[in-house]
Each structure stands twice: as structure tokens, then as C-alpha cells.
Short mmCIF file of C-alpha atoms in Angstrom, two decimals:
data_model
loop_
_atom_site.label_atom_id
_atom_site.label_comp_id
_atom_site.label_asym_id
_atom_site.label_seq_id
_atom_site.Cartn_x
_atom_site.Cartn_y
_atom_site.Cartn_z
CA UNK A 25 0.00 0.00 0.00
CA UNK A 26 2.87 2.52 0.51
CA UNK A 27 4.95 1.34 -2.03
CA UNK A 28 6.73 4.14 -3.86
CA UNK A 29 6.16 4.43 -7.90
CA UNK A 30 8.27 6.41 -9.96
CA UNK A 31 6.89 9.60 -11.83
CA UNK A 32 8.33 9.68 -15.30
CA UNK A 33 9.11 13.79 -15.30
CA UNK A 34 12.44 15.82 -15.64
CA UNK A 35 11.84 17.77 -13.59
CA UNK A 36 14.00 18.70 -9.87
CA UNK A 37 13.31 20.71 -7.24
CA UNK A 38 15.92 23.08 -6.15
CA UNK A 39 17.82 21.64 -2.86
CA UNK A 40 17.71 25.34 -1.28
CA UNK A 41 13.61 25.09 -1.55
CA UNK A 42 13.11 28.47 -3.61
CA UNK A 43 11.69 26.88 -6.59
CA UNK A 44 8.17 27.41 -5.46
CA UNK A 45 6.60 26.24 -8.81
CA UNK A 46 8.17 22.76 -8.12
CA UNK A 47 7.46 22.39 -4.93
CA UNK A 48 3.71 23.27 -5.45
CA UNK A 49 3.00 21.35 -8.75
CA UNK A 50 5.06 18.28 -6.73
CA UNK A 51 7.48 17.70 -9.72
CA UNK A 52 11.22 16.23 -9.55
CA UNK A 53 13.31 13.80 -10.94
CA UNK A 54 12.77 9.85 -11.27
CA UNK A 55 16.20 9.12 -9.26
CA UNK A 56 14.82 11.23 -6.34
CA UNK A 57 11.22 9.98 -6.36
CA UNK A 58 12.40 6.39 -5.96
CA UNK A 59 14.83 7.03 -3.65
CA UNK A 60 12.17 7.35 -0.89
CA UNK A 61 12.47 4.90 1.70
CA UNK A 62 9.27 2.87 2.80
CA UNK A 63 8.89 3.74 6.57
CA UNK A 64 7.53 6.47 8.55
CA UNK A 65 9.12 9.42 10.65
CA UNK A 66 7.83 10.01 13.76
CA UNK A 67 8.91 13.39 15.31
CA UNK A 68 8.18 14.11 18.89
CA UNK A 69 9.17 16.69 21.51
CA UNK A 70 10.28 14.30 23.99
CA UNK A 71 6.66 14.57 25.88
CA UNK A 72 5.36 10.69 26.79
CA UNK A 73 1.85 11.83 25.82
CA UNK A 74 2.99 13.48 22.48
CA UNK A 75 5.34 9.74 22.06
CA UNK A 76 2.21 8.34 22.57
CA UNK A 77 0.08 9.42 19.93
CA UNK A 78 2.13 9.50 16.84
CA UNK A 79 4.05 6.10 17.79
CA UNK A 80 0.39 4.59 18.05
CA UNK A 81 -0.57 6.51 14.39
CA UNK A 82 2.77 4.52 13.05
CA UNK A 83 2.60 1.07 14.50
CA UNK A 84 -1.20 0.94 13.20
CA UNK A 85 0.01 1.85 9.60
CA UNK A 86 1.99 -1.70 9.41
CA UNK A 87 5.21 0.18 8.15
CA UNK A 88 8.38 0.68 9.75
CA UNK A 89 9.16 3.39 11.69
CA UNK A 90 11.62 5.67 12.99
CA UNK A 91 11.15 8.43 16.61
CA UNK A 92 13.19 11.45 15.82
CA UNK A 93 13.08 14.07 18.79
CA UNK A 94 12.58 17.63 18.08
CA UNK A 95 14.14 20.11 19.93
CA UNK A 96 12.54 20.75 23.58
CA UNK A 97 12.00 24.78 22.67
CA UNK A 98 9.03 24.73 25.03
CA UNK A 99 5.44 26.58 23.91
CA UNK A 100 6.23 29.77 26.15
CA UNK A 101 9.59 30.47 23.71
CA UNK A 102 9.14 33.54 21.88
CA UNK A 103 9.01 32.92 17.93
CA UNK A 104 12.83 34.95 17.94
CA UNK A 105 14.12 32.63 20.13
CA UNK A 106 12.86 29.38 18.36
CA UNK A 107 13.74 30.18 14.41
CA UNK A 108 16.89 28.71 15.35
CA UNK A 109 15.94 25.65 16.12
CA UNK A 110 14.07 24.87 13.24
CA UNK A 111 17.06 22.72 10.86
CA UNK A 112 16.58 19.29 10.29
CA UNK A 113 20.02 19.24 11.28
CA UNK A 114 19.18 20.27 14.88
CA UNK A 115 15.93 17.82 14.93
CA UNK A 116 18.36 14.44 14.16
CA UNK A 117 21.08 15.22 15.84
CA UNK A 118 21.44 12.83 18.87
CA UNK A 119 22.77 15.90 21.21
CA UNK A 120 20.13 18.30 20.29
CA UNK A 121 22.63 20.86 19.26
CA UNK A 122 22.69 22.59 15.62
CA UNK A 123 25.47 21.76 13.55
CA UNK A 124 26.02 22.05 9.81
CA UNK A 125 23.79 23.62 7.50
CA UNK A 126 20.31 22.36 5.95
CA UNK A 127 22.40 21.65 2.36
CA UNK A 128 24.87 19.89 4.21
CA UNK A 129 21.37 17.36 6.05
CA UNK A 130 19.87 17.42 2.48
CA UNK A 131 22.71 15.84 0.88
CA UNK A 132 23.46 13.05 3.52
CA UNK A 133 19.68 12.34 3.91
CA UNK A 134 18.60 12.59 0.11
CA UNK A 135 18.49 8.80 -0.13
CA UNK A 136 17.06 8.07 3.48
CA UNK A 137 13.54 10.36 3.33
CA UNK A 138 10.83 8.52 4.65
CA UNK A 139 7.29 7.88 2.86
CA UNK A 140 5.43 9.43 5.54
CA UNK A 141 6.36 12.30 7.99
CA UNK A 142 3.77 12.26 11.13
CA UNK A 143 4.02 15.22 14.24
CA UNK A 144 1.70 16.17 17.32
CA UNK A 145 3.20 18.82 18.81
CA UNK A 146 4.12 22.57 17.99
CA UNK A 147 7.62 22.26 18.78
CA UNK A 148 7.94 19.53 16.13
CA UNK A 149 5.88 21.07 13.65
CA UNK A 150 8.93 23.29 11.78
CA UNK A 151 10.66 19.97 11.72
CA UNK A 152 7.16 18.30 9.55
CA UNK A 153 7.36 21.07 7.62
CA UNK A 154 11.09 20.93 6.69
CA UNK A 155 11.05 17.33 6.11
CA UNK A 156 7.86 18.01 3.31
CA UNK A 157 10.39 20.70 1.97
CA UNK A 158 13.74 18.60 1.79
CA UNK A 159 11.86 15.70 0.15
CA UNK A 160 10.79 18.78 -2.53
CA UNK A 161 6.50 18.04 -1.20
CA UNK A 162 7.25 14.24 -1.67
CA UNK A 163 7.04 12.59 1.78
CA UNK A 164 3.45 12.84 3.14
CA UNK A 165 2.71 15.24 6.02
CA UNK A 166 0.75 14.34 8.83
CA UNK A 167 -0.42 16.43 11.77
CA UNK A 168 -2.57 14.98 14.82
CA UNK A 169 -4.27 18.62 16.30
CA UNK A 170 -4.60 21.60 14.98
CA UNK A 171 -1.01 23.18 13.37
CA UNK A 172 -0.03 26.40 13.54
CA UNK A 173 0.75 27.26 10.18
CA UNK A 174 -1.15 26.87 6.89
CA UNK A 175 -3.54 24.53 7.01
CA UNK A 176 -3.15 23.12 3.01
CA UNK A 177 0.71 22.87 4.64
CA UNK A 178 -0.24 19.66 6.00
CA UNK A 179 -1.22 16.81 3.35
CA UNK A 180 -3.22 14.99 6.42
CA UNK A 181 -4.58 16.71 9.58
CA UNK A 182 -6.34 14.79 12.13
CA UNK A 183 -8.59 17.28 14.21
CA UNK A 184 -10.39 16.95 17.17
CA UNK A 185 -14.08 17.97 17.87
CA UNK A 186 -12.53 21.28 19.81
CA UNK A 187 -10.66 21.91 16.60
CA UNK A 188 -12.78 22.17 14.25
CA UNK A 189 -15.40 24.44 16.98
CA UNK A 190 -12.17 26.58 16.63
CA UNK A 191 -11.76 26.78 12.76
CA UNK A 192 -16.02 27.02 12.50
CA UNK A 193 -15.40 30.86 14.26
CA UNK A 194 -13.62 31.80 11.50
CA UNK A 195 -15.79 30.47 8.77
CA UNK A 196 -18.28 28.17 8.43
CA UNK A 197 -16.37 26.46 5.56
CA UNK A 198 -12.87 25.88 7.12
CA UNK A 199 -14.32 23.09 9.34
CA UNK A 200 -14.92 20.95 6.32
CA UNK A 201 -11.58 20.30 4.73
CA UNK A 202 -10.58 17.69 2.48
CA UNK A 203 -7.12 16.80 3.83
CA UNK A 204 -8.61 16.30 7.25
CA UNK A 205 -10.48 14.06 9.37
CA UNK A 206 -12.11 14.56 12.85
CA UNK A 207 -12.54 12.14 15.96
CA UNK A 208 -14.57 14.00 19.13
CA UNK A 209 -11.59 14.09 21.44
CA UNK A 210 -7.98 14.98 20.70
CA UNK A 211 -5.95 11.68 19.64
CA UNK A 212 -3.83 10.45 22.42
CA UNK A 213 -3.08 7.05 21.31
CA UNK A 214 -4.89 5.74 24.87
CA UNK A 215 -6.61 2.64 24.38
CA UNK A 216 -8.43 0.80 27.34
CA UNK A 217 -7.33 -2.84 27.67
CA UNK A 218 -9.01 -5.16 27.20
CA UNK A 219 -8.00 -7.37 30.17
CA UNK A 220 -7.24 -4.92 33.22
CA UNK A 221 -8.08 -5.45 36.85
CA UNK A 222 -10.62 -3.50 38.61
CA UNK A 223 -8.54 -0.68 41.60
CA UNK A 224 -8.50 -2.18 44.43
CA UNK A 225 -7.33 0.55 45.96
CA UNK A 226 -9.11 4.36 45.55
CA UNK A 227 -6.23 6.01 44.22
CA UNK A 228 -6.67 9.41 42.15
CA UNK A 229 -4.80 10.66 39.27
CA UNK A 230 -4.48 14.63 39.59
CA UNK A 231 -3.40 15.76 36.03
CA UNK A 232 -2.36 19.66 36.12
CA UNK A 233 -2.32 21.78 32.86
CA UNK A 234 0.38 24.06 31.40
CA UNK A 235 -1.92 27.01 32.71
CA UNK A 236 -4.01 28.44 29.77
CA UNK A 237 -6.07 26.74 27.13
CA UNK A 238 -7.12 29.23 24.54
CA UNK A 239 -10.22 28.06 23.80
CA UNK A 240 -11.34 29.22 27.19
CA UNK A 241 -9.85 29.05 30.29
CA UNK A 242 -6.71 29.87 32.40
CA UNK A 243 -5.86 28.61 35.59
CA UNK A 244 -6.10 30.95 38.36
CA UNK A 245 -4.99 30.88 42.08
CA UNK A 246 -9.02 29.90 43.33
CA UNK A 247 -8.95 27.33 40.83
CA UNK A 248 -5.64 25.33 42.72
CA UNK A 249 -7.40 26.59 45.94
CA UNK A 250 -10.44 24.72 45.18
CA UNK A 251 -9.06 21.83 44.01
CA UNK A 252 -6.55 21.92 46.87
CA UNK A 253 -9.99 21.99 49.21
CA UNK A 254 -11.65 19.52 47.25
CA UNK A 255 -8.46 16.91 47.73
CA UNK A 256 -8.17 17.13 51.32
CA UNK A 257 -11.43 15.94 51.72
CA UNK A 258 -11.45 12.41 49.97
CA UNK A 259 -9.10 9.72 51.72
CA UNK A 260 -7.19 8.49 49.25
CA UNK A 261 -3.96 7.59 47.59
CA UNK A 262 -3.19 10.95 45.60
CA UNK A 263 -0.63 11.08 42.61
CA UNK A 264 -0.21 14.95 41.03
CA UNK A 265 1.24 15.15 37.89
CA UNK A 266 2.58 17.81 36.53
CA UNK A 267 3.27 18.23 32.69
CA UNK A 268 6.53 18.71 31.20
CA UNK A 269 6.67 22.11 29.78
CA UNK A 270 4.62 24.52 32.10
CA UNK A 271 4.94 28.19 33.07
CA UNK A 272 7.28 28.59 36.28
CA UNK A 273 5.03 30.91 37.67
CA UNK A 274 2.01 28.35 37.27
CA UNK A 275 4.30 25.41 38.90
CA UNK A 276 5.10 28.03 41.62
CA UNK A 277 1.46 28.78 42.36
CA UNK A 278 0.75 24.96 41.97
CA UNK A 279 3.58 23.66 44.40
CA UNK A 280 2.83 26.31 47.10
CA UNK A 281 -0.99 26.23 46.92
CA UNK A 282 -1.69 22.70 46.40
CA UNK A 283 1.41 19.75 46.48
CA UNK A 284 2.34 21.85 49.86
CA UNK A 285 -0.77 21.32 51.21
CA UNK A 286 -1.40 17.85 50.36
CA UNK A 287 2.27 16.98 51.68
CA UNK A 288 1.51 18.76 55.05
CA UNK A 289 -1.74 16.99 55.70
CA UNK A 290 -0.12 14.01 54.30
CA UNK A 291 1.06 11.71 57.65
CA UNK A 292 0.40 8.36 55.61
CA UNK A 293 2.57 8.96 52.65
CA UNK A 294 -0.30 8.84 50.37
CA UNK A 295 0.68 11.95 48.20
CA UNK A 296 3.50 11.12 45.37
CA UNK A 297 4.26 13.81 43.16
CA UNK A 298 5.25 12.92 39.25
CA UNK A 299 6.69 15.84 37.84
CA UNK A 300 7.60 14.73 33.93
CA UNK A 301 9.81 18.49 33.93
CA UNK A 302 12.49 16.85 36.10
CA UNK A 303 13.03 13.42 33.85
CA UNK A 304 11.39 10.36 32.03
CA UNK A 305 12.28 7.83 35.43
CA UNK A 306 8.66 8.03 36.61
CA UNK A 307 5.82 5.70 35.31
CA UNK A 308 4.41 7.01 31.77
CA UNK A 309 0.85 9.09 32.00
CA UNK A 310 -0.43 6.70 30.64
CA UNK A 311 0.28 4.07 33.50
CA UNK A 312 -0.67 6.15 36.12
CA UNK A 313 -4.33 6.98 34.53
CA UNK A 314 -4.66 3.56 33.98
CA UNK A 315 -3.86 2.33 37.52
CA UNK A 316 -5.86 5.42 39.05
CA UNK A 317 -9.81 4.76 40.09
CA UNK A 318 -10.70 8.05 39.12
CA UNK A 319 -8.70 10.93 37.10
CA UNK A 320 -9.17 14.35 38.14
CA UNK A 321 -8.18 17.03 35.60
CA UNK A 322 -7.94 20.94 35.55
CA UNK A 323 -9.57 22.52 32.97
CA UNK A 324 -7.05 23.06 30.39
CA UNK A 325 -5.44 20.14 30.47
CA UNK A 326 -7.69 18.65 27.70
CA UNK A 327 -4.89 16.45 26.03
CA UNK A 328 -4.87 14.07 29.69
CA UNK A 329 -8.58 14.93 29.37
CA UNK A 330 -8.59 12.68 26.01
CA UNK A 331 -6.26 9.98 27.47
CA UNK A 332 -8.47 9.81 30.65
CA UNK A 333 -11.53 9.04 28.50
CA UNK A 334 -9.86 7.23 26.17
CA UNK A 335 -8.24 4.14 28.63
CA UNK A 336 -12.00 4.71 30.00
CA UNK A 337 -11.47 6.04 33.67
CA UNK A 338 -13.69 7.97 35.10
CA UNK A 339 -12.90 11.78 34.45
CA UNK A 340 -13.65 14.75 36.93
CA UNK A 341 -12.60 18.85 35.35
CA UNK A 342 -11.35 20.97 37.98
CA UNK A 343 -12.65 24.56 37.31
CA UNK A 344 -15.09 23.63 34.35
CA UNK A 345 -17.23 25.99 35.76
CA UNK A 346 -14.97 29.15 34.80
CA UNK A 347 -14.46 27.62 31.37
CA UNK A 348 -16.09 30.54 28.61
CA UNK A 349 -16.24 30.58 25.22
CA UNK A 350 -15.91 26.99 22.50
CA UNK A 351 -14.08 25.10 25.89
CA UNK A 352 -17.28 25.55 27.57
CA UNK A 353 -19.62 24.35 25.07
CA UNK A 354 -17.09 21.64 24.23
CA UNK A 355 -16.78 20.03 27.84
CA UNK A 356 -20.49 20.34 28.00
CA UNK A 357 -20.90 18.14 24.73
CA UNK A 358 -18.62 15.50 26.23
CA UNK A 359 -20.79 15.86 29.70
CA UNK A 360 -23.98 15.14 28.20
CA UNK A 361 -22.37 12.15 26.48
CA UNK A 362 -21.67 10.86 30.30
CA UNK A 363 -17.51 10.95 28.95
CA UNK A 364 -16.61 13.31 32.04
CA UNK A 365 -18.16 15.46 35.46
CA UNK A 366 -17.32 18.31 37.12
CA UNK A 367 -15.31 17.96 39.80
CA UNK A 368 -17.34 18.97 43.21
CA UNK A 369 -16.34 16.62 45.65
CA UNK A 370 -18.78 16.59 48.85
CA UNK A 371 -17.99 18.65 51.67
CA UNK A 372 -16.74 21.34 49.26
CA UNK A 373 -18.06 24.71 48.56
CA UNK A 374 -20.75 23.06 46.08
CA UNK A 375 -22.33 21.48 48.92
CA UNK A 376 -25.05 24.02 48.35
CA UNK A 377 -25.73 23.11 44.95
CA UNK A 378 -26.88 19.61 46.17
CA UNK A 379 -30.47 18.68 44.96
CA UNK A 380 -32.31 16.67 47.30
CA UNK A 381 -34.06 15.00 44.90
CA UNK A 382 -31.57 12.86 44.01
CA UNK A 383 -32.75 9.54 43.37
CA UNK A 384 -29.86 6.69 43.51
CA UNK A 385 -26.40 6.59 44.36
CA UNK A 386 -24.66 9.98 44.83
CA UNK A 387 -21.31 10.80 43.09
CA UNK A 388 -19.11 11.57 45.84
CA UNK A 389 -17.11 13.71 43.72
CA UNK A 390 -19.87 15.12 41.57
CA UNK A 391 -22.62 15.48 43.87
CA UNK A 392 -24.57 18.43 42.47
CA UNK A 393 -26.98 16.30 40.47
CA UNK A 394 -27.87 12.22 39.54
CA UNK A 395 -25.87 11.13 36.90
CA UNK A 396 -26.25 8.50 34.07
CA UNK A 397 -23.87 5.83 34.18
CA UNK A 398 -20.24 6.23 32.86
CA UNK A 399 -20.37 5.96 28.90
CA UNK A 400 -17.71 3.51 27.67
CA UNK A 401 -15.31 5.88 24.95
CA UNK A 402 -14.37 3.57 21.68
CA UNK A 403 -10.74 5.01 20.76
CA UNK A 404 -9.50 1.87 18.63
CA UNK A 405 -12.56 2.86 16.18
CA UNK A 406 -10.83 6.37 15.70
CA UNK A 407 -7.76 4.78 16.09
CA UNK A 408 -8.69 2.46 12.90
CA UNK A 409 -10.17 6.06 11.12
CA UNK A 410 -7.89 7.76 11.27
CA UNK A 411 -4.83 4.79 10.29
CA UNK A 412 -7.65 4.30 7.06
CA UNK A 413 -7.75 8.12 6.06
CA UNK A 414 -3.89 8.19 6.13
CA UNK A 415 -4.18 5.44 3.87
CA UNK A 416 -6.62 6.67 1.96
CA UNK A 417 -4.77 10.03 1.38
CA UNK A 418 -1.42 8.16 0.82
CA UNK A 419 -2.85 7.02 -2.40
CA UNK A 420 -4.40 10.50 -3.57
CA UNK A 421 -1.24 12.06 -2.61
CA UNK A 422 0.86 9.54 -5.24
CA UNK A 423 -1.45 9.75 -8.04
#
């Protein structure tokens, strides 16, 4: 299926990438065109949930593939201080540190392009893009979220429900695109198994956000205050994890408003901190959700949202309430599909919002209202859409 086939055509692109004629009408010469090799490039910014998602993407494809690791600029980088970053040179090199020019990578790389180029994050995006550009358009772009560059950049974009809420506010056509395909939460290459023990053990998964999501909502010192109060209440085995790129005066607010307080009240040693900032030696996301018996999650952390829902835990938002805007109406879509709840633990301040008419079992960490049971989330059927739309678009994009 991703075999390559020869064009018969004169035509070369120019190595320095000027030629924009031949780079838009896809044209170059027969030697270069067969000298593609059959696997897939998988670039990732060194985050176990970004690793996650596009390794899962490759492995479902059947081809071989190959993790390259971006550069760790981090998303609060100013644009200045990233452009120099963005060589292949400085994405393969083992060390991370630029060396060489772009010619110099073209050359020793000409005969060792991949088929397929796939990327989930923004720090590896530049590194998609120069791989399309090196290969003169040839090698297949792929993008899981929504890029920040040209769309028609990207030869296949998987979006997310959220995504395409964002693209519908600035038209009501750019939401229907035909180089993209759409699942209702973000990718994150979760998938429940099949086989896994019930918790024995009530242990809960705290997942903290980089601080802002732009589609509505930014983490503010009441929000860790409440969620702070809301912990202390529940006897259980608590694991916090923090992400690792976040703003240091977020993790400041975060490890003096909430870890503190959890360690202080802490006399059982129930409270283990995972902070993914300081190295990869603790247990992947992944694992933890999995293990946890319920996954609590501030508001714009909607990528461990995904994965939450995904490996099919249950799935409280911290601060949903405060959410405005497309994050609002897009948490309350996945609410009335029974996917996640609000996080208001009894005892808190939403005590007041309980309605005594509540017929059944009570959430103890959602009490405000009766809830239907927790809907089951199907991510190997997206998984299998969106591993058929690559292939599908594979074949357009070598006709």
C-alpha cells in the first residue's frame, strides 16, 4: 500500500527550496522519487503523551518506523528565540545541538527520506514542515491537532471535535476540509485494555495543565485553591502530575498552593508527586491513569482529558465551571455524552448546589446532580479512522 512508484518527469526541485513552482505542482526527478524509503518518521518533543500518539498513528500503519526528537523549545519560547531551532540538522542530531547547514542534512539524507512524515506537537511542527520541503512536497505530512501554520501545509490533519469548533469561528467552511479528518476528542493514542483489573485501591490521578487553554480558560490561584480543598477531603492515595513544559510561575502557584498542602496533611505517605519536567524515570501518564480509580483534571489540560476518557477512567474537570467561550460548550458536549463530570467533591463549597431530589447513588465527587452511568469511549474505532484516512490520502497524494 505505501509502495513508492516512480513519476516519469524531468523535472527537480531546487535543494535550497526556492523553486516554489516545483514544490507546489510536486514535480522532480525519477532518481529522487524512488529514492524514498518505505517507513515512517515520527517526530516528537520528547513529551510521553505526544510519544504516545504518533508512535500509536505509526505502528497501526503496518510500516516501519523511525522516533526522531525535536528540539525541547518549550510553547512559552518567543518565535525569535525558536527560528533557530528549526534545521533538520538540529531535529536528528542525537545531542540536540545545531550543527552544519540544511544543504549539508539534504545531501546526507537525500536517499534516506521517509514515505510518511507524522508530528503532534508545535515544537515539532517546523521539523514536519522541513522534512515536506527537503523531500521537494514528496514525503506525506501528517499532523494529529490543529497546526499552527497553513492549514493546506499539511497533506493529512487529524482534528479533534474542539478543533474544528475553533476553525467554525472563522468560517463556516474551514471546518470541512478535504485533507482532514475529525474524531470527538484529541488523539492520544490511549486505548483501554481489554483485560485490566478493577482498583483495588481508591487512588486518584491529579493531572495539572500548562496554565491556559485558549479556547477558554486559564488557571487561576481559586482554581488550585479549590481543588486543593476539594483533595483534602477524599481519603485516598493521591498522585499529582505535573506536565513537562509549564509556566514557572504556574508550577510556583501549583507547588505552594496545592502539592504543599497535600504533603503537610499528608502523615500516611499517600501523596507522590510525578513531575515529567524533572526526567522520564517516573511511570508514563499513561500508567498512572490507567492504575488510578478516578482521574481528576484541571480545565485546560484537555490532552490528559482525552487519554483519561480514552483508557476509560472515570474523568472529573477541575474549574469547568470558569471555562467561557468553545471550551465551555465543548466540555459540556462530552458531559452530556456521560464521557466526564465536574469535579465537586462533597464537603466542598458546592455542597449548596446539592439537589435533594436525588434519586440513587450519589457521586461523591460530583454530587450536584444524579448522573447517568459512565459511557464507555471507543478510541481503537478512531484509532482504525484515522490509520484508514492516512491510507486513503497516501494514495491520492501519489497519483
Amino acid at each position: 500500500m505505501f509502495g513508492v512508484t516512480a513519476r516519469n518527469t524531468t523535472t527537480t526541485c531546487t535543494r535550497s527550496g526556492r523553486s516554489s513552482t516545483a514544490l507546489a505542482i510536486r514535480l522532480y526527478s525519477t532518481e529522487r522519487h524512488s529514492s524514498l524509503a518505505a517507513k515512517v518518521w515520527v517526530l516528537t518533543n520528547g513529551d510521553p503523551i505526544d510519544t504516545l500518539k504518533t508512535t500509536r498513528v505509526a505502528t497501526t500503519l503496518g510500516i516501519p518506523f523511525e522516533i526522531k526528537h525535536a528540539v525541547p523549545t518549550g510553547t512559552w519560547l518567543s518565535e525569535a528565540v525558536r527560528r533557530p531551532f528549526r534545521s533538520i540538522r538540529t531535529l536528528l542530531s542525537k545531542t540536540h545541538t545545531p550543527s552544519g547547514t540544511l544543504q549539508h542534512i539534504q545531501d546526507a539524507l537525500a536517499t534516506d527520506l521517509p514515505q510518511i512524515v507524522i508530528a503532534g506537537s508545535e515544537e515539532a511542527l517546523p521539523g514536519l514542515l522541513e522534512t515536506k520541503m527537503v523531500s521537494c512536497g514528496q514525503t506525506m505530512a501528517v499532523y494529529l491537532g490543529y497546526p499552527k501554520t497553513k492549514l493546506s501545509n499539511i497533506d493529512a490533519l487529524v482534528l479533534s471535535r474542539l478543533d474544528q469548533m475553533r476553525l467554525r469561528t472563522l468560517g463556516p467552511g474551514r471546518a470541512v476540509l478535504e485533507n482532514a479528518t475529525s474524531t470527538l476528542l484529541p488523539f492520544s493514542g490511549g486505548l483501554a485494555p481489554t483485560d485490566a483489573p478493577a482498583s483495588t485501591t481508591d487512588t486518584l490521578a491529579v493531572c495539572i495543565g500548562r496554565g491556559m487553554e485558549p479556547a477558554g480558560f486559564r488557571l487561576l490561584t481559586r482554581d488550585v485553591d479549590a481543588l486543593a480543598e476539594g483533595l483534602l477531603r477524599i481519603p485516598a492515595r493521591v498522585r499529582v502530575l505535573l506536565p513537562r513544559t509549564i509556566h514557572k510561575g504556574i508550577k510556583r502557584m501549583v507547588n505552594s498552593r496545592l502539592i504543599s498542602r497535600l504533603q503537610a496533611a499528608d502523615s500516611l505517605g499517600s501523596v507522590e508527586i510525578l513531575d515529567y519536567a524533572l526526567g522520564t524515570h517516573h511511570p508514563s501518564p499513561a500508567d498512572v491513569i490507567a492504575a488510578a480509580s478516578h482521574v481528576i483534571a484541571t480545565a485546560d489540560n484537555v490532552s490528559m482529558v482525552a487519554l483519561a476518557v480514552a483508557l476509560q477512567r472515570p474523568v472529573y474537570v477541575a474549574g469547568e465551571e470558569r471555562t467561557t467561550d468553545i471550551l465551555r460548550s465543548y466540555y459540556h458536549a462530552l458531559e452530556t455524552r456521560n464521557l466526564v463530570r465536574r469535579f465537586y467533591p462533597r464537603g466542598s463549597k458546592y455542597d449548596y448546589m446539592l439537589m435533594a431530589d436525588i434519586d440513587g447513588e450519589v457521586d461523591e465527587l460530583s454530587i450536584i446532580r444524579s448522573h447517568d452511568p459512565w459511557a464507555k469511549y471507543d478510541a481503537q474505532a478512531d484509532l482504525d479512522a484515522i490509520a484508514s484516512f492516512i491510507q486513503q490520502r497516501y494514495k491520492q497524494f501519489r497519483l
